[in-house]
Coordinates of C-alpha atoms and ligand atoms in Angstrom, one line a residue:
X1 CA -66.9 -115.7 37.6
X2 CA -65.5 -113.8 40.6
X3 CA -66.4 -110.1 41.0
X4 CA -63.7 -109.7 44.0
X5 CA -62.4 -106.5 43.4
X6 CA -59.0 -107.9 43.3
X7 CA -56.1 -105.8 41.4
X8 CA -52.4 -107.1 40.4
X9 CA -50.8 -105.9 43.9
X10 CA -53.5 -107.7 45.9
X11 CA -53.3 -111.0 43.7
X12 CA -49.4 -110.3 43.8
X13 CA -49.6 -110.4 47.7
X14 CA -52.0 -113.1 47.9
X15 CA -50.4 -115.6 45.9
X16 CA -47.1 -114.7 47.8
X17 CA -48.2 -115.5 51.1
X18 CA -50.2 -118.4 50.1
X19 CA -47.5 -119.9 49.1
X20 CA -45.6 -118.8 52.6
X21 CA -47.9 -120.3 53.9
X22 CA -47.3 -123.8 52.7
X23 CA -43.5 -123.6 53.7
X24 CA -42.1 -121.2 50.9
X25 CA -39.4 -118.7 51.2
X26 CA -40.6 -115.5 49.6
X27 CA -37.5 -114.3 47.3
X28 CA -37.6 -110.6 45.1
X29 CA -37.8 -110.8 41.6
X30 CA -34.5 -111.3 40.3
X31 CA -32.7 -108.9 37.8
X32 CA -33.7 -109.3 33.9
X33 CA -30.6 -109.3 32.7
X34 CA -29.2 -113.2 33.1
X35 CA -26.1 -113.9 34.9
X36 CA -23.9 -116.9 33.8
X37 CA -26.2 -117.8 30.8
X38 CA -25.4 -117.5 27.6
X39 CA -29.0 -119.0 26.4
X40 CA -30.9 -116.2 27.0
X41 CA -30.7 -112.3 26.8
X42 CA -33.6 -111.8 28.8
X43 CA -35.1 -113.7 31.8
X44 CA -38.2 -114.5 30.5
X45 CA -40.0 -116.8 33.3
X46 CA -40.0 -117.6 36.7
X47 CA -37.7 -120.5 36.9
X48 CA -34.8 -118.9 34.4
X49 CA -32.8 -117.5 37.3
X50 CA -32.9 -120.2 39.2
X51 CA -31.6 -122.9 37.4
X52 CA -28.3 -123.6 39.5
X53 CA -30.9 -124.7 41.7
X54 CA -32.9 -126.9 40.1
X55 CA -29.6 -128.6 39.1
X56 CA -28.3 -128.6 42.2
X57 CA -25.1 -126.5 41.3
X58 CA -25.8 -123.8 44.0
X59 CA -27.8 -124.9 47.2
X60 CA -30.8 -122.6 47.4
X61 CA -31.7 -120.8 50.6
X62 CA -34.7 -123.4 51.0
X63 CA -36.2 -126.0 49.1
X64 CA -39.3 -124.2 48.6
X65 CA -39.5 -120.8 47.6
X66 CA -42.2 -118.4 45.6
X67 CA -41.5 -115.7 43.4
X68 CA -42.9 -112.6 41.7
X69 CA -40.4 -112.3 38.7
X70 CA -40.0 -109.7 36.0
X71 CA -40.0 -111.1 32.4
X72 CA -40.0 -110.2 29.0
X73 CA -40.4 -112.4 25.9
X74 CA -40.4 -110.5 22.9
X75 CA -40.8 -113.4 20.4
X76 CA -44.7 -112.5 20.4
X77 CA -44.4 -108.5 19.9
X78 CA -46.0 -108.7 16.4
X79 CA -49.0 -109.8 18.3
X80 CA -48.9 -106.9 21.1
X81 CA -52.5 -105.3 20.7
X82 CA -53.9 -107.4 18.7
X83 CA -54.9 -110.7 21.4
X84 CA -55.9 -109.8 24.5
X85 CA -52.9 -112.3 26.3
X86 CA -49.9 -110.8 24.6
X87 CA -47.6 -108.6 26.1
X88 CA -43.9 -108.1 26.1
X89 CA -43.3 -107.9 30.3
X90 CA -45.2 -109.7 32.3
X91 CA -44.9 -110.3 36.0
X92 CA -44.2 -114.1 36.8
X93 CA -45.9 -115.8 40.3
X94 CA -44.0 -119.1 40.9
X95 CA -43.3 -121.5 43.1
X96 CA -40.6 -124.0 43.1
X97 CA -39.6 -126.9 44.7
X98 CA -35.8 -128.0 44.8
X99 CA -35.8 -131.5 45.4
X100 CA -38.9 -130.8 47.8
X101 CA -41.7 -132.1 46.8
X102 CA -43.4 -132.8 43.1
X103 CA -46.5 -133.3 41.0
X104 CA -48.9 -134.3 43.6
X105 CA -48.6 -131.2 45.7
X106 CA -47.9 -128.8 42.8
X107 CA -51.2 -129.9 41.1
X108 CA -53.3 -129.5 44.4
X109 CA -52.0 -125.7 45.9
X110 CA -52.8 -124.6 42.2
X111 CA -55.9 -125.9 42.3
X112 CA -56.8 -124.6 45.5
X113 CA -55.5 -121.4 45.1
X114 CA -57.1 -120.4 41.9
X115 CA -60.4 -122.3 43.2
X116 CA -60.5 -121.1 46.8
X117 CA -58.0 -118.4 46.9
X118 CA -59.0 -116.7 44.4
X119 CA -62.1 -118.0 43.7
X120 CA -62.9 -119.0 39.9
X121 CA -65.5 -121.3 38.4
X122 CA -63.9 -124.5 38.6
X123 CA -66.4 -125.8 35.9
X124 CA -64.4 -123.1 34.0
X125 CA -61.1 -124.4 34.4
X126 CA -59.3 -127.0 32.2
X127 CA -56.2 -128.9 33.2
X128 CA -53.8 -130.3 30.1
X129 CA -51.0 -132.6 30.1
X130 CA -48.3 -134.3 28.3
X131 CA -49.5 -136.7 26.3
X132 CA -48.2 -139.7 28.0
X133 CA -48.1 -138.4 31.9
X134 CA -50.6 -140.7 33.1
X135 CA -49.4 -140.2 37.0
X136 CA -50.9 -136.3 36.3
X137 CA -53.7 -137.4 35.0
X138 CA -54.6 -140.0 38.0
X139 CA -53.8 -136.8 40.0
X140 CA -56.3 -134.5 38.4
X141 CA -59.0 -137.0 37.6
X142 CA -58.8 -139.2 40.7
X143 CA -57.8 -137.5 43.8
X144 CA -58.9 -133.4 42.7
X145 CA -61.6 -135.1 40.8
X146 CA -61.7 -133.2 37.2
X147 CA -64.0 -135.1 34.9
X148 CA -61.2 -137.3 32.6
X149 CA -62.9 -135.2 29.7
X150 CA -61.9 -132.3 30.6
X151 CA -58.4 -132.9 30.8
X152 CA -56.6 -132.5 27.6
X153 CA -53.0 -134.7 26.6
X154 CA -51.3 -132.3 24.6
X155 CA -47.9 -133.5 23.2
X156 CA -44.0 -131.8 23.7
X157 CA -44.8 -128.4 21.6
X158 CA -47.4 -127.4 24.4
X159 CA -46.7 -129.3 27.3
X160 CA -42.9 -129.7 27.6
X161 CA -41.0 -126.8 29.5
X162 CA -37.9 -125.8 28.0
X163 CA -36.1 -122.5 27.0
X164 CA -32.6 -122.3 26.2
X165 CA -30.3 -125.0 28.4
X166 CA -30.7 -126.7 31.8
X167 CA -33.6 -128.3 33.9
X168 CA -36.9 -128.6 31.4
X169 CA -39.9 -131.3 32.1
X170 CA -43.1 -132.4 31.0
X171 CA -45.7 -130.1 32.3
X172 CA -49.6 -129.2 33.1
X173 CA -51.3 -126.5 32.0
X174 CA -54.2 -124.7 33.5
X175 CA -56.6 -123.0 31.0
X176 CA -59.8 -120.8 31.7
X177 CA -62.8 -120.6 29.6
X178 CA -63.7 -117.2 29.2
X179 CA -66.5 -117.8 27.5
X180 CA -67.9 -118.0 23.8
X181 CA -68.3 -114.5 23.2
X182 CA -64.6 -114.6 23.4
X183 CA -63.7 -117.9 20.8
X184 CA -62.8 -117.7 16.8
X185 CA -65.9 -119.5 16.6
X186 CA -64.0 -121.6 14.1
X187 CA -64.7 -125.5 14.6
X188 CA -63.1 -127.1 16.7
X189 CA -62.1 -124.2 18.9
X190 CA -61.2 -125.7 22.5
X191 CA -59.0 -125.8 24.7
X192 CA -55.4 -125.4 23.3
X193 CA -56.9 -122.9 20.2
X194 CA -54.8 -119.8 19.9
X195 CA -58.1 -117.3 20.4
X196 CA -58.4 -115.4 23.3
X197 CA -61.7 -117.9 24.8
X198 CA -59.6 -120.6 26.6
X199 CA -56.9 -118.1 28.4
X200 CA -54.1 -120.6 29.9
X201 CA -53.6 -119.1 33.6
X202 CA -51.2 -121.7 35.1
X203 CA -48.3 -124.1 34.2
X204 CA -46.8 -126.4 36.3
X205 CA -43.8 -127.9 35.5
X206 CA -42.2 -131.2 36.7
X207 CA -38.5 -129.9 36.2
X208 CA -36.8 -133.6 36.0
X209 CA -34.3 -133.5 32.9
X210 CA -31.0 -131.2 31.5
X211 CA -31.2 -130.3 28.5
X212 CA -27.1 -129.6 27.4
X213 CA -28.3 -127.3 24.5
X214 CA -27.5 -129.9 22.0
X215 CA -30.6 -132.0 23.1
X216 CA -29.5 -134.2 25.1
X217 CA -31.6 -134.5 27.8
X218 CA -30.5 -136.6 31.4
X219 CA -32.5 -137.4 34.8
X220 CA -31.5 -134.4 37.3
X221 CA -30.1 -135.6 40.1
X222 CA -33.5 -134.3 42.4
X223 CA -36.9 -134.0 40.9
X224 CA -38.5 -129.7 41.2
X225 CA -41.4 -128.3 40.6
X226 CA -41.6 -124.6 39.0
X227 CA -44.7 -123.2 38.1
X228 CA -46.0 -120.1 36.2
X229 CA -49.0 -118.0 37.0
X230 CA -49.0 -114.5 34.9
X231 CA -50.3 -112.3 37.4
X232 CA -51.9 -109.6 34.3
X233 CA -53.4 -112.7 32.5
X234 CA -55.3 -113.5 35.5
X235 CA -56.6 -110.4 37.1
X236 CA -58.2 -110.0 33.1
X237 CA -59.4 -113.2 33.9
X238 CA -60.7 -112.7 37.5
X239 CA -61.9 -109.3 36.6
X240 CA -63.7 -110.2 33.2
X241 CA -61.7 -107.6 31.4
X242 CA -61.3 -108.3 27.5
X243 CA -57.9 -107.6 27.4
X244 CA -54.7 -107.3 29.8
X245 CA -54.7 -103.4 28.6
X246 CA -58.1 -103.0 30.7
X247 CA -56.8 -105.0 34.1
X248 CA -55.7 -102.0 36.6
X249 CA -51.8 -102.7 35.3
X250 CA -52.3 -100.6 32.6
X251 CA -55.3 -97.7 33.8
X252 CA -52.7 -95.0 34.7
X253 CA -50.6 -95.7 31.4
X254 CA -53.3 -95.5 29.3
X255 CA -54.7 -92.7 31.1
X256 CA -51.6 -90.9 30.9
X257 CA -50.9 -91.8 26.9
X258 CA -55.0 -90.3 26.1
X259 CA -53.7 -86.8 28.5
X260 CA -50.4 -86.3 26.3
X261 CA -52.3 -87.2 22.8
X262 CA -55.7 -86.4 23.2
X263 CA -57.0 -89.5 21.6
X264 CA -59.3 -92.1 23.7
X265 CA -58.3 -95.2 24.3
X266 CA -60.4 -97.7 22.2
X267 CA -61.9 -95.1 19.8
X268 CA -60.9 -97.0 17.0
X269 CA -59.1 -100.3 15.9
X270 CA -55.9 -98.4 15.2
X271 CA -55.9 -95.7 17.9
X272 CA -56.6 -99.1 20.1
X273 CA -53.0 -101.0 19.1
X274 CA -51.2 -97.8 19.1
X275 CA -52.3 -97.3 22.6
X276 CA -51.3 -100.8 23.7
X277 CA -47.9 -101.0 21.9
X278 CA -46.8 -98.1 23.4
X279 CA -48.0 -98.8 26.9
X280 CA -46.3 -102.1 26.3
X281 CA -43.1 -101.1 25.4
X282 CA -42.9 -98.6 27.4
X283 CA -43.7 -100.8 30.0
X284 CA -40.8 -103.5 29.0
X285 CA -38.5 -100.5 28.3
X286 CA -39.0 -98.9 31.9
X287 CA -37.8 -102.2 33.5
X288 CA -34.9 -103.0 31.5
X289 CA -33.8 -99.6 31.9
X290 CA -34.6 -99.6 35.7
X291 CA -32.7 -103.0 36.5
X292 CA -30.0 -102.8 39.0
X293 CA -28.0 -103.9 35.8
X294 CA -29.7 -101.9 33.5
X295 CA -28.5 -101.9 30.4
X296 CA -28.3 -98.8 27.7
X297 CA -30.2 -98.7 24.1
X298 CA -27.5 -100.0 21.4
X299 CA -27.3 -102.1 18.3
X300 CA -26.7 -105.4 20.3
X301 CA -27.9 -107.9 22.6
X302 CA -30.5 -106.8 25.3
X303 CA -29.2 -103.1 24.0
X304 CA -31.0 -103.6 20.5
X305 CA -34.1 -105.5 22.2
X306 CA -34.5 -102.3 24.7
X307 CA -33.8 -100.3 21.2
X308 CA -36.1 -102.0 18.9
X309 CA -39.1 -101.3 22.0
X310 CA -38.4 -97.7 22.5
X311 CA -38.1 -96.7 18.6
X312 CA -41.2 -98.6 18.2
X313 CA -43.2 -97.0 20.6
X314 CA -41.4 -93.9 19.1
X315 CA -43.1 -94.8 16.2
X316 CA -46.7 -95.2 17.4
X317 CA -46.3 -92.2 19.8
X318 CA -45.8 -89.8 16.3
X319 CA -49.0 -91.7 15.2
X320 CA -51.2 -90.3 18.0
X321 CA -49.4 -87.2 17.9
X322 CA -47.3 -87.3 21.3
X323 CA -45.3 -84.5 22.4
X324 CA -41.5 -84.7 22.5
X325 CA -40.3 -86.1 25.3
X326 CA -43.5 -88.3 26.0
X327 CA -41.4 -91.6 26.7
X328 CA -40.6 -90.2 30.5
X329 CA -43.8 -89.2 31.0
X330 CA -44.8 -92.3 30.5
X331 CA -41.8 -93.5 32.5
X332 CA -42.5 -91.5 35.3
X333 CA -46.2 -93.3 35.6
X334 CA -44.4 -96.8 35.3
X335 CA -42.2 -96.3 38.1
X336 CA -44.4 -94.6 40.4
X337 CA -47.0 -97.5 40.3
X338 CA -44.2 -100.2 40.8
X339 CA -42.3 -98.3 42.7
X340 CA -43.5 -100.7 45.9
X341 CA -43.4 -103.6 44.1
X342 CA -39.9 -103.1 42.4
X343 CA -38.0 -99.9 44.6
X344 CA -35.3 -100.8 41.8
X345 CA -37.5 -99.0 39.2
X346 CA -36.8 -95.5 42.1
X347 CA -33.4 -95.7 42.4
X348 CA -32.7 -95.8 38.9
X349 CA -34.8 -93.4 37.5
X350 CA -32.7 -90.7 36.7
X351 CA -31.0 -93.2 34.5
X352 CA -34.0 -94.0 32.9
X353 CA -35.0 -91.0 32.2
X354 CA -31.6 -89.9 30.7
X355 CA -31.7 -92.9 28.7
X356 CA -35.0 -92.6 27.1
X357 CA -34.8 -88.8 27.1
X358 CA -31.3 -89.7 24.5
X359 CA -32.8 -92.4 22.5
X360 CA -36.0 -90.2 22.0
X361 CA -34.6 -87.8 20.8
X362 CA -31.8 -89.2 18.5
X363 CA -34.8 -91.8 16.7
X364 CA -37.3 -88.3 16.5
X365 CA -34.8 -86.5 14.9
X366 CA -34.9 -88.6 11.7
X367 CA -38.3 -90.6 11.7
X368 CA -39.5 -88.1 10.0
X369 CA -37.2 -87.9 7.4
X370 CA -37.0 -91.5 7.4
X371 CA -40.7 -92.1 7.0
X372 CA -41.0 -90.1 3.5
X373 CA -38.2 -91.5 2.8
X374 CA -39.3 -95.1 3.3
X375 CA -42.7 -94.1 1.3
X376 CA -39.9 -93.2 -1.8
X377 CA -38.8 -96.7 -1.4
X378 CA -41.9 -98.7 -1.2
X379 CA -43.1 -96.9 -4.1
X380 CA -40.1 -98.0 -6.3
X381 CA -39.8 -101.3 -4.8
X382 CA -39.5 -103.6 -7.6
X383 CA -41.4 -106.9 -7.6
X384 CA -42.9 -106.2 -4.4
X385 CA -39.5 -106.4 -2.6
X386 CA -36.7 -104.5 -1.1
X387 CA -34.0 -104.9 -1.0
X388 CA -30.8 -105.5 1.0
X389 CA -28.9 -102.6 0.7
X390 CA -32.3 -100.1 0.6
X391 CA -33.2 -101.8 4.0
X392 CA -29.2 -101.2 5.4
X393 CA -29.7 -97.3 4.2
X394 CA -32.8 -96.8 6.2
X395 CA -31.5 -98.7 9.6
X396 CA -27.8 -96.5 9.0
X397 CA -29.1 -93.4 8.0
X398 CA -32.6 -93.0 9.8
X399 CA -32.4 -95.8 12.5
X400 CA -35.2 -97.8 11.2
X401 CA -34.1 -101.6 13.0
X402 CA -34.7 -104.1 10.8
X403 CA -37.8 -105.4 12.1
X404 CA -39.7 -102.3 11.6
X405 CA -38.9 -101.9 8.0
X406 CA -40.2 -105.4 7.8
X407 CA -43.3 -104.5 9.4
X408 CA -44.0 -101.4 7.6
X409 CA -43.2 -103.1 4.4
X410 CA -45.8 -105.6 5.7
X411 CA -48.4 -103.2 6.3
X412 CA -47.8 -102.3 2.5
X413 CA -48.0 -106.1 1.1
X414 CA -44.1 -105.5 0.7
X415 CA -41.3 -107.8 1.6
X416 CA -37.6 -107.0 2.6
X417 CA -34.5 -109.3 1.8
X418 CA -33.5 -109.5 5.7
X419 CA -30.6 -111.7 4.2
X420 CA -29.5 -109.1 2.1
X421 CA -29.6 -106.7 4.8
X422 CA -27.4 -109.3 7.1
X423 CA -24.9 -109.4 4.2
X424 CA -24.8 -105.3 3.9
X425 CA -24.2 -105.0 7.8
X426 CA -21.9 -107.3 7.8
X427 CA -20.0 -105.5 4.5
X428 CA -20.4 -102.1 6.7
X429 CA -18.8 -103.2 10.0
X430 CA -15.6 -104.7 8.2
X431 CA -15.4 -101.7 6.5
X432 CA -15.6 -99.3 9.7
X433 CA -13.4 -101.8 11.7
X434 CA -10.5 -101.4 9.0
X435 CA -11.5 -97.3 9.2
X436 CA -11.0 -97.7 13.1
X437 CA -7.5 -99.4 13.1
X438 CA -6.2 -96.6 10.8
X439 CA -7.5 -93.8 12.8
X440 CA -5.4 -94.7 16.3
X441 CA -2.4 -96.5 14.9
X442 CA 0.6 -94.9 16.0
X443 CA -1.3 -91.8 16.7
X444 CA 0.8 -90.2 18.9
X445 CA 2.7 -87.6 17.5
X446 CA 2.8 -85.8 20.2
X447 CA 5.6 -87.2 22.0
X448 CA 6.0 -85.5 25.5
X449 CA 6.9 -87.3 28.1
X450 CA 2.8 -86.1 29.8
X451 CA 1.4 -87.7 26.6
X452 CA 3.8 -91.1 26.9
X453 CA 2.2 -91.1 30.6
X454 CA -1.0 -90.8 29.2
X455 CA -0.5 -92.7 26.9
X456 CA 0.3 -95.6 29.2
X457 CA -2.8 -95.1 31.6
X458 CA -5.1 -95.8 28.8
X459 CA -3.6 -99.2 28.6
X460 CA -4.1 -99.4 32.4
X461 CA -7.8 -97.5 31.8
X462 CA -8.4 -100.7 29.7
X463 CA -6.6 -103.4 31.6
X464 CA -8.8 -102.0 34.4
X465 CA -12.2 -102.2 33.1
X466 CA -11.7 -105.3 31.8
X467 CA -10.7 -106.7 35.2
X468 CA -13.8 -105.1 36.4
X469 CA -16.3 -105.8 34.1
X470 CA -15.0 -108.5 32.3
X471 CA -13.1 -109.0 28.7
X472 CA -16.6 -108.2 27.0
X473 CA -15.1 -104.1 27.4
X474 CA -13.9 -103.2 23.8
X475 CA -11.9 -100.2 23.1
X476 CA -13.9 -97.8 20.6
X477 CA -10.9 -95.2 20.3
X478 CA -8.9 -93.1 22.6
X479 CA -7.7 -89.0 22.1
X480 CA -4.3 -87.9 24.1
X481 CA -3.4 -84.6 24.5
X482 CA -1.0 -83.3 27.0
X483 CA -3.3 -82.2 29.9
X484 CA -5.7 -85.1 29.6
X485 CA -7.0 -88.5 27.8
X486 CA -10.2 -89.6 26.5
X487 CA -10.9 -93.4 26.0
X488 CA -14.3 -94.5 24.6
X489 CA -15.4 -97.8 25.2
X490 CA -18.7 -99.8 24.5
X491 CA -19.8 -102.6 27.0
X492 CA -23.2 -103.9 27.3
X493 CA -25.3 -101.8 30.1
X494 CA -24.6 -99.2 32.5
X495 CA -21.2 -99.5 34.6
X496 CA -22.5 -98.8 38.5
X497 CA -20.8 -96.1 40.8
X498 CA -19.1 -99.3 42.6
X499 CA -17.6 -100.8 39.2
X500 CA -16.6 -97.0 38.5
X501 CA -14.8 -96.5 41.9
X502 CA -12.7 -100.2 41.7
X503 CA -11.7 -99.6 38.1
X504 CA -10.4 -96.0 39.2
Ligands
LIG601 N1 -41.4 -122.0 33.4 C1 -42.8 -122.2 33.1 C2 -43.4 -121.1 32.3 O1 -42.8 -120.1 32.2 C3 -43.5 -122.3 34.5 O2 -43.1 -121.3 35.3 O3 -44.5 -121.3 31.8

């Protein structure tokens, strides 16, 4: 084990100009928010932004370039604070090869980075691969010279890339043993168990097929390489930390969450995960909101991801006590550490804080209400479940999103009929779209010639915005009088000063 006093803007760095230094163009991070694909609401690794590269759709600046990329995958947030691995943002280190070059150099430059660079045990580290990739395998054992039993053949659920459409491969993971102390102890535990003893540190991925969406998959035209090293994963790693909360990407936070409670930080099991989870989310939350295309809290898309991670850290925040208003407190940490890394996280902060400071306060407002009155509910829930229409009443009247009435009903051995809740959202918005037809048909009274004119420029107001920003702009209502209009619309994230002065 390395005792390097490395943190995650030194391993950031080093990885970065490593990789410069084998030829690679050093690119930002690109935004979260995708741009021309549908498959995913969030980028959520390295390679995601990239694909019209890998295909060969857009010609990239160079063939080989390395990245440090924002990403959040939130299909694991049940598990924030609980394993030491699992977080919802993560910074990304990649590099890629566009039709460049392929498995034997991708499987060296990891090896000698995480060996040499940054120094780790290679008797600690484990390389897997897909089941039937025997070229990687004569790689590792034969020319870096792993022992052929320590490389595991895993099959496509662990060692085949893919998320959502486009280039996807077979891949090879590298995994660090952090030791027993840190195994399930169950039999059998090795490399590939889901404990938080073999950490996986590396992936690279020989990016050869398309997958259409359907499953089809076809040769890509050139043959890439991305890979994936999560730079909190391994600093905990590197630094021997148990957890990613203890690696210096989370001090300040943590710090600053123990000042506005006056709890400490690992006093006990539950003071521990409320801690995380709200360092977590706020985390995620800060960089969604801080994106150049940052996006605004709401009850779709990215809007009700960004939602569901403020309200829960809402949540956990009244558990430790936090003052009101402790979201941009916690913000204000989160940008001022990144602030380096990402200057996007600066020059959006008064939107952040404006955002959180709003969806705060709107979710404080009735949690409390909404907590007693979700205790009346589990305590009359009949047969251990509840229902559709109970579960509707707490997300419409008190803001509870679905998931966290699933999880507090969890916490209580309770269950909630999520389908029944579908169908009683579904009943609600047919009812409030036929409620917002009769409101603004032929509305105007009022029939002045200003009000006509008015009138007409909310047509063009529309026309406009849609031209700008796309036909995704829905109308939400509009109010004429004869000195001015008002036209509400709803549209996925914030509209920049640029959009704002070409739709004017
Ligand atoms: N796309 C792969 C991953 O995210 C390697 O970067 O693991």
């Amino acid at each position: 084990m390395s005792t390097k006093p490395y943190g995650v803007n030194e391993l950031r760095e080093m990885f970065l100009s490593f990789f410069e230094s084998k030829g690679h163009l050093r690119l930002p991070s690109f935004s979260l928010i995708p741009q021309n694909d549908a498959s995913l609401l969030l980028i959520n690794s390295g390679m995601a932004p990239m694909k019209p590269y890998f295909t060969g759709e857009v010609e990239p600046p160079r063939h080989r370039v390395c990245t440090c990329q924002k990403c959040i995958r939130t299909g694991d947030i049940e598990n924030i604070g609980k394993t030491a691995r699992h977080g919802t943002y993560f910074e990304m280190l990649g590099n890629f090869s566009f039709g460049d070059y392929f498995k034997r150099e991708a499987i060296h430059w990891s090896w000698e980075f995480l060996t040499e660079v940054v120094g780790l045990d290679k008797d600690r580290l484990y390389p897997s691969i897909y089941v039937d990739d025997d070229e990687a395998f004569d790689i590792w054992n034969k020319e870096v010279g792993v022992p052929a039993d320590r490389i595991f053949r895993f099959g496509k659920e662990d060692n085949f890339w893919e998320h959502g459409s486009g280039p996807c491969g077979p891949c090879s993971e590298i995994y660090y043993d952090r030791g027993e102390k840190y195994g399930c102890g169950k039999p059998g535990c090795t490399v590939g168990c889901d404990c938080d003893r073999y950490m996986e540190v590396w992936n690279n991925v020989f990016s050869q097929f398309n997958n259409d969406g359907q499953g089809n998959y076809t040769e890509l035209a050139h043959k890439n390489i991305d890979t994936g090293m999560g730079l909190e994963r391994t600093i905990c790693v590197l630094t021997g930390k148990k957890t990613v909360y203890e690696t210096d990407a989370f001090t300040d936070i943590l710090a600053k969450i123990a000042e506005l409670s006056g709890k400490e930080y690992g006093a006990d099991e539950e003071t521990t995960k409320a801690f995380r989870i709200i360092a977590d989310h706020m985390r995620t939350s800060t960089f969604i909101l801080g994106d150049d295309r940052g996006v605004s809290p709401s009850n779709t898309d990215q809007g009700y991801i960004l939602r569901r991670l403020i309200r829960r850290a809402v949540r956990y925040g009244m558990q430790l006590g936090m003052p009101d208003g402790f979201t941009c407190e916690i913000a204000k940490v989160i940008i001022n550490q990144y602030r380096n890394a990402y200057p996007e996280l600066e020059r959006n902060a008064a939107f952040v804080i404006d955002q959180l400071t709003l969806e705060e306060g709107r979710f404080a407002r009735t949690l409390k209400q909404g907590n007693k009155e979700f205790d009346k509910v589990a305590s009359r829930a009949a047969d251990g479940k509840i229902d559709g229409e109970t579960a509707f009443h707490l997300y419409d009247t008190y803001g509870f999103p679905i998931e966290m009435t699933v999880e507090l009903a969890k916490e209580r051995n309770l269950t909630v009929d999520t389908a029944g809740f579908e169908e009683a959202f579904r009943k609600h918005q047919e009812l409030s779209h036929q409620g917002a037809e009769q409101k603004f048909k032929g509305g105007l009274a009022d029939t002045s010639e200003e009000t006509a004119r008015l009138h007409t420029a909310t047509h063009l107001l529309h026309a406009a915005l849609r031209k700008v920003l796309g036909d995704e702009v829905a109308q939400k209502g509009s109010n004429i009088t004869a000195e001015r209009l008002r036209f509400d619309f709803s549209f996925g994230r914030k509209v920049t000063k640029d959009e704002l002065a070409q739709v004017e």
